[in-house]
Tab-separated table of C-alpha atoms in Angstrom:
chain	number	residue	atom	x	y	z
D	13	ASP	CA	0.009	0.007	0.017
D	14	THR	CA	1.591	3.281	-1.073
D	15	GLY	CA	-0.979	5.603	0.496
D	16	VAL	CA	-0.552	7.867	3.482
D	17	SER	CA	-0.250	5.851	6.670
D	18	GLN	CA	-1.011	7.052	10.171
D	19	ASP	CA	-0.261	5.316	13.415
D	20	PRO	CA	-1.918	4.590	15.745
D	21	ARG	CA	-5.449	4.540	14.377
D	22	HIS	CA	-6.920	5.000	17.847
D	23	LYS	CA	-5.454	6.302	21.061
D	24	ILE	CA	-7.047	6.596	24.480
D	25	THR	CA	-5.048	8.519	27.052
D	26	LYS	CA	-5.534	9.971	30.455
D	27	ARG	CA	-5.668	13.752	30.858
D	28	GLY	CA	-2.203	15.132	31.446
D	29	GLN	CA	-0.356	12.430	29.544
D	30	ASN	CA	1.743	13.114	26.423
D	31	VAL	CA	0.890	11.446	23.136
D	32	THR	CA	2.723	11.189	19.810
D	33	PHE	CA	1.272	10.331	16.472
D	34	ARG	CA	3.142	9.344	13.342
D	35	CYS	CA	2.395	10.046	9.662
D	36	ASP	CA	4.151	8.353	6.735
D	37	PRO	CA	3.320	10.273	3.611
D	38	ILE	CA	3.380	8.988	0.056
D	39	SER	CA	6.960	8.552	-0.996
D	40	GLU	CA	8.517	11.659	-2.600
D	41	HIS	CA	5.660	13.917	-1.578
D	42	ASN	CA	7.336	17.088	-0.395
D	43	ARG	CA	4.409	18.714	1.313
D	44	LEU	CA	2.813	17.395	4.473
D	45	TYR	CA	-0.103	18.735	6.477
D	46	TRP	CA	-1.616	18.010	9.878
D	47	TYR	CA	-5.267	18.724	10.556
D	48	ARG	CA	-7.604	18.223	13.544
D	49	GLN	CA	-11.236	17.397	13.009
D	50	THR	CA	-13.962	17.414	15.636
D	51	LEU	CA	-17.547	16.251	15.252
D	52	GLY	CA	-19.573	18.439	12.917
D	53	GLN	CA	-16.597	20.499	11.831
D	54	GLY	CA	-14.293	20.386	8.827
D	55	PRO	CA	-10.601	19.655	9.154
D	56	GLU	CA	-8.870	22.436	11.083
D	57	PHE	CA	-5.407	23.304	9.873
D	58	LEU	CA	-2.618	22.701	12.371
D	59	THR	CA	0.662	22.863	10.508
D	60	TYR	CA	2.401	22.445	7.179
D	61	PHE	CA	5.818	21.172	6.142
D	62	GLN	CA	7.673	21.433	2.887
D	63	ASN	CA	10.309	18.799	3.097
D	64	GLU	CA	11.737	19.118	6.589
D	65	ALA	CA	10.835	22.821	6.966
D	66	GLN	CA	7.796	23.709	9.006
D	67	LEU	CA	6.489	26.637	6.965
D	68	GLU	CA	3.325	27.400	8.782
D	69	LYS	CA	1.767	26.716	12.118
D	70	SER	CA	-1.790	27.637	13.105
D	71	ARG	CA	-2.240	30.332	15.738
D	72	LEU	CA	-4.821	28.006	17.185
D	73	LEU	CA	-2.079	25.573	18.059
D	74	SER	CA	-1.086	25.969	21.658
D	75	ASP	CA	2.486	25.486	22.882
D	76	ARG	CA	1.484	21.994	23.996
D	77	PHE	CA	1.484	20.923	20.317
D	78	SER	CA	4.630	20.283	18.372
D	79	ALA	CA	5.316	18.675	15.053
D	80	GLU	CA	8.468	17.495	13.352
D	81	ARG	CA	9.547	16.100	10.010
D	82	PRO	CA	13.211	15.443	10.666
D	83	LYS	CA	14.345	14.028	7.371
D	84	GLY	CA	11.583	15.318	5.119
D	85	SER	CA	9.891	11.926	5.125
D	86	PHE	CA	7.693	10.805	8.036
D	87	SER	CA	6.296	13.314	10.491
D	88	THR	CA	5.285	13.191	14.153
D	89	LEU	CA	2.774	15.264	16.027
D	90	GLU	CA	3.121	15.425	19.790
D	91	ILE	CA	0.597	16.748	22.270
D	92	GLN	CA	1.917	17.363	25.779
D	93	ARG	CA	-0.234	17.452	28.916
D	94	THR	CA	-3.332	16.372	27.015
D	95	GLU	CA	-6.675	17.954	27.856
D	96	GLN	CA	-10.175	16.660	27.192
D	97	GLY	CA	-10.570	19.307	24.513
D	98	ASP	CA	-7.807	17.625	22.555
D	99	SER	CA	-10.102	14.708	21.839
D	100	ALA	CA	-10.465	14.703	18.040
D	101	MET	CA	-9.493	13.009	14.803
D	102	TYR	CA	-5.975	13.968	13.733
D	103	LEU	CA	-5.496	13.799	9.971
D	104	CYS	CA	-2.309	13.848	7.955
D	105	ALA	CA	-2.146	14.617	4.221
D	106	SER	CA	0.659	14.797	1.684
D	107	ARG	CA	1.044	16.373	-1.724
D	108	PRO	CA	3.755	16.382	-4.368
D	109	ASP	CA	5.561	19.656	-4.939
D	110	GLN	CA	4.578	19.983	-8.557
D	111	GLY	CA	2.712	23.250	-8.650
D	112	TYR	CA	-0.589	24.502	-7.439
D	113	ASN	CA	-3.058	22.121	-8.989
D	114	THR	CA	-2.151	18.968	-7.101
D	115	GLU	CA	-4.537	17.079	-4.906
D	116	ALA	CA	-3.789	16.050	-1.393
D	117	PHE	CA	-3.824	12.456	-0.227
D	118	PHE	CA	-5.081	11.802	3.298
D	119	GLY	CA	-4.405	9.093	5.797
D	120	GLN	CA	-7.206	7.463	7.720
D	121	GLY	CA	-6.459	9.571	10.751
D	122	THR	CA	-5.671	8.948	14.417
D	123	ARG	CA	-8.644	9.229	16.737
D	124	LEU	CA	-7.623	10.572	20.119
D	125	THR	CA	-9.801	10.202	23.170
D	126	VAL	CA	-8.657	11.986	26.327
D	127	VAL	CA	-10.364	10.675	29.457
G	817	ILE	CA	-8.314	35.028	9.140
G	818	LEU	CA	-9.572	33.020	6.185
G	819	ASN	CA	-13.223	31.998	6.194
G	820	VAL	CA	-14.387	29.093	4.075
G	821	GLU	CA	-18.109	28.528	4.378
G	822	GLN	CA	-20.208	25.734	3.001
G	823	SER	CA	-23.937	25.401	2.675
G	824	PRO	CA	-26.090	23.646	3.344
G	825	GLN	CA	-24.705	21.959	6.465
G	826	SER	CA	-26.609	18.804	5.655
G	827	LEU	CA	-28.856	17.580	2.937
G	828	HIS	CA	-31.201	14.584	2.629
G	829	VAL	CA	-32.323	13.608	-0.885
G	830	GLN	CA	-33.977	10.702	-2.548
G	831	GLU	CA	-32.155	8.395	-4.932
G	832	GLY	CA	-32.275	9.927	-8.418
G	833	ASP	CA	-32.515	13.541	-7.246
G	834	SER	CA	-29.961	16.052	-8.409
G	835	THR	CA	-28.380	18.293	-5.860
G	836	ASN	CA	-25.820	21.030	-5.409
G	837	PHE	CA	-23.767	22.553	-2.688
G	838	THR	CA	-22.009	25.860	-2.262
G	839	CYS	CA	-18.514	26.764	-1.065
G	840	SER	CA	-17.718	30.421	-0.338
G	841	PHE	CA	-14.198	31.613	0.126
G	842	PRO	CA	-12.164	34.857	0.204
G	843	SER	CA	-11.905	36.362	-3.278
G	844	SER	CA	-8.460	37.836	-2.614
G	845	ASN	CA	-5.168	35.960	-2.812
G	846	PHE	CA	-6.860	33.009	-4.488
G	847	TYR	CA	-4.575	30.153	-5.451
G	848	ALA	CA	-6.708	27.043	-5.743
G	849	LEU	CA	-9.992	25.498	-4.593
G	850	HIS	CA	-10.303	21.814	-3.714
G	851	TRP	CA	-13.289	19.549	-3.347
G	852	TYR	CA	-13.068	16.351	-1.308
G	853	ARG	CA	-15.488	13.548	-0.522
G	854	TRP	CA	-15.240	12.011	2.916
G	855	GLU	CA	-17.103	8.763	3.532
G	856	THR	CA	-17.529	7.437	7.000
G	857	ALA	CA	-14.582	5.369	8.234
G	858	LYS	CA	-12.486	6.326	5.176
G	859	SER	CA	-9.948	8.980	4.257
G	860	PRO	CA	-11.014	12.197	2.509
G	861	GLU	CA	-10.656	11.664	-1.248
G	862	ALA	CA	-9.984	14.389	-3.765
G	863	LEU	CA	-12.666	15.144	-6.331
G	864	PHE	CA	-11.364	18.259	-8.019
G	865	VAL	CA	-8.626	20.887	-7.807
G	866	MET	CA	-9.705	24.090	-9.498
G	867	THR	CA	-7.536	27.088	-10.267
G	868	LEU	CA	-8.985	29.230	-13.014
G	869	ASN	CA	-11.933	31.557	-12.837
G	870	GLY	CA	-14.805	30.068	-14.801
G	871	ASP	CA	-13.335	26.586	-14.606
G	872	GLU	CA	-15.714	23.652	-14.817
G	873	LYS	CA	-14.732	20.115	-13.995
G	874	LYS	CA	-16.591	16.852	-14.254
G	875	LYS	CA	-16.121	13.356	-12.924
G	876	GLY	CA	-18.940	10.986	-13.767
G	877	ARG	CA	-22.144	12.385	-12.295
G	878	ILE	CA	-20.308	15.004	-10.229
G	879	SER	CA	-19.307	18.398	-11.587
G	880	ALA	CA	-17.992	21.641	-10.110
G	881	THR	CA	-17.781	25.283	-11.128
G	882	LEU	CA	-15.568	28.062	-9.913
G	883	ASN	CA	-15.944	31.851	-9.632
G	884	THR	CA	-12.826	33.316	-8.146
G	885	LYS	CA	-13.910	36.950	-8.588
G	886	GLU	CA	-16.940	36.572	-6.373
G	887	GLY	CA	-15.487	33.810	-4.240
G	888	TYR	CA	-17.712	30.783	-4.686
G	889	SER	CA	-17.756	27.267	-6.110
G	890	TYR	CA	-20.673	24.959	-6.736
G	891	LEU	CA	-20.602	21.159	-6.625
G	892	TYR	CA	-23.339	19.359	-8.500
G	893	ILE	CA	-24.395	15.748	-8.247
G	894	LYS	CA	-26.701	14.485	-10.974
G	895	GLY	CA	-28.996	11.543	-10.244
G	896	SER	CA	-27.801	10.976	-6.640
G	897	GLN	CA	-27.139	7.379	-5.558
G	898	PRO	CA	-26.932	5.962	-2.039
G	899	GLU	CA	-23.215	5.525	-2.509
G	900	ASP	CA	-22.912	9.301	-2.915
G	901	SER	CA	-23.747	9.639	0.756
G	902	ALA	CA	-20.727	11.332	2.352
G	903	THR	CA	-19.479	14.656	3.650
G	904	TYR	CA	-18.317	16.973	0.872
G	905	LEU	CA	-15.548	19.334	1.845
G	906	CYS	CA	-14.077	22.296	0.062
G	907	ALA	CA	-10.663	23.742	0.828
G	908	PHE	CA	-9.212	27.103	-0.133
G	909	GLU	CA	-5.513	27.670	-0.907
G	910	ASP	CA	-4.149	31.101	-0.257
G	911	TYR	CA	-1.620	32.526	-2.657
G	912	ASN	CA	0.763	33.545	0.066
G	913	ASN	CA	0.720	30.387	2.132
G	914	ASN	CA	-0.165	27.333	0.027
G	915	ASP	CA	-1.810	25.654	2.952
G	916	MET	CA	-5.398	24.395	2.633
G	917	ARG	CA	-8.231	25.771	4.791
G	918	PHE	CA	-11.347	23.627	4.885
G	919	GLY	CA	-14.968	24.489	5.285
G	920	ALA	CA	-17.176	22.572	7.725
G	921	GLY	CA	-18.541	20.397	4.912
G	922	THR	CA	-21.941	19.415	3.606
G	923	ARG	CA	-23.197	16.073	4.803
G	924	LEU	CA	-25.232	14.406	2.050
G	925	THR	CA	-27.552	11.489	2.737
G	926	VAL	CA	-29.138	9.779	-0.240
G	927	LYS	CA	-32.111	7.611	0.596
G	928	PRO	CA	-32.892	4.581	-1.567
């Protein structure tokens, strides 16, 4: 399977714990996005990488959230000191860097539940 | 702050009905407009990426139009089928940032 892969698919954690999610984009896709989606809402932009460079980060992202893409391939999203409001679906998407008319390919997401 | 708005929020139609949704987006700094279909328990899947004012795209029974000057796009589904039931998302790309900002989506339910 050469699609976007996210791990884990589901995560239940206690409030205050740290969690880390992984995204493996389609090979050779330069651009990588993280989104958060809650019930009844569309995907909410979190951050964007072009290769290993984090080019944009949402102002909505608190300092408890951090993302990395160390070698321009896979990416991790870490949430420190989780809160119940962090419960959501976390989506990753990748795109090739071939201009402006390229579609994004999404993973199946990681569903986080903070109890 | 970029606002991408979609209407209606949800829609229930009978099999065979034709339907359409609206996506409104900022008319300045336009770069591209995306449409995605998101079925339950699956990943969002791209339908169209539109870049030129007046553009029309078609994929089977689904088509889309784009008006960048007034900031809207329409998605049309002709002869809806139960398998069309999904959430339809649009996403706006800003010229300066190249990220994608999504609307809240239109949830379509097609009844047999």
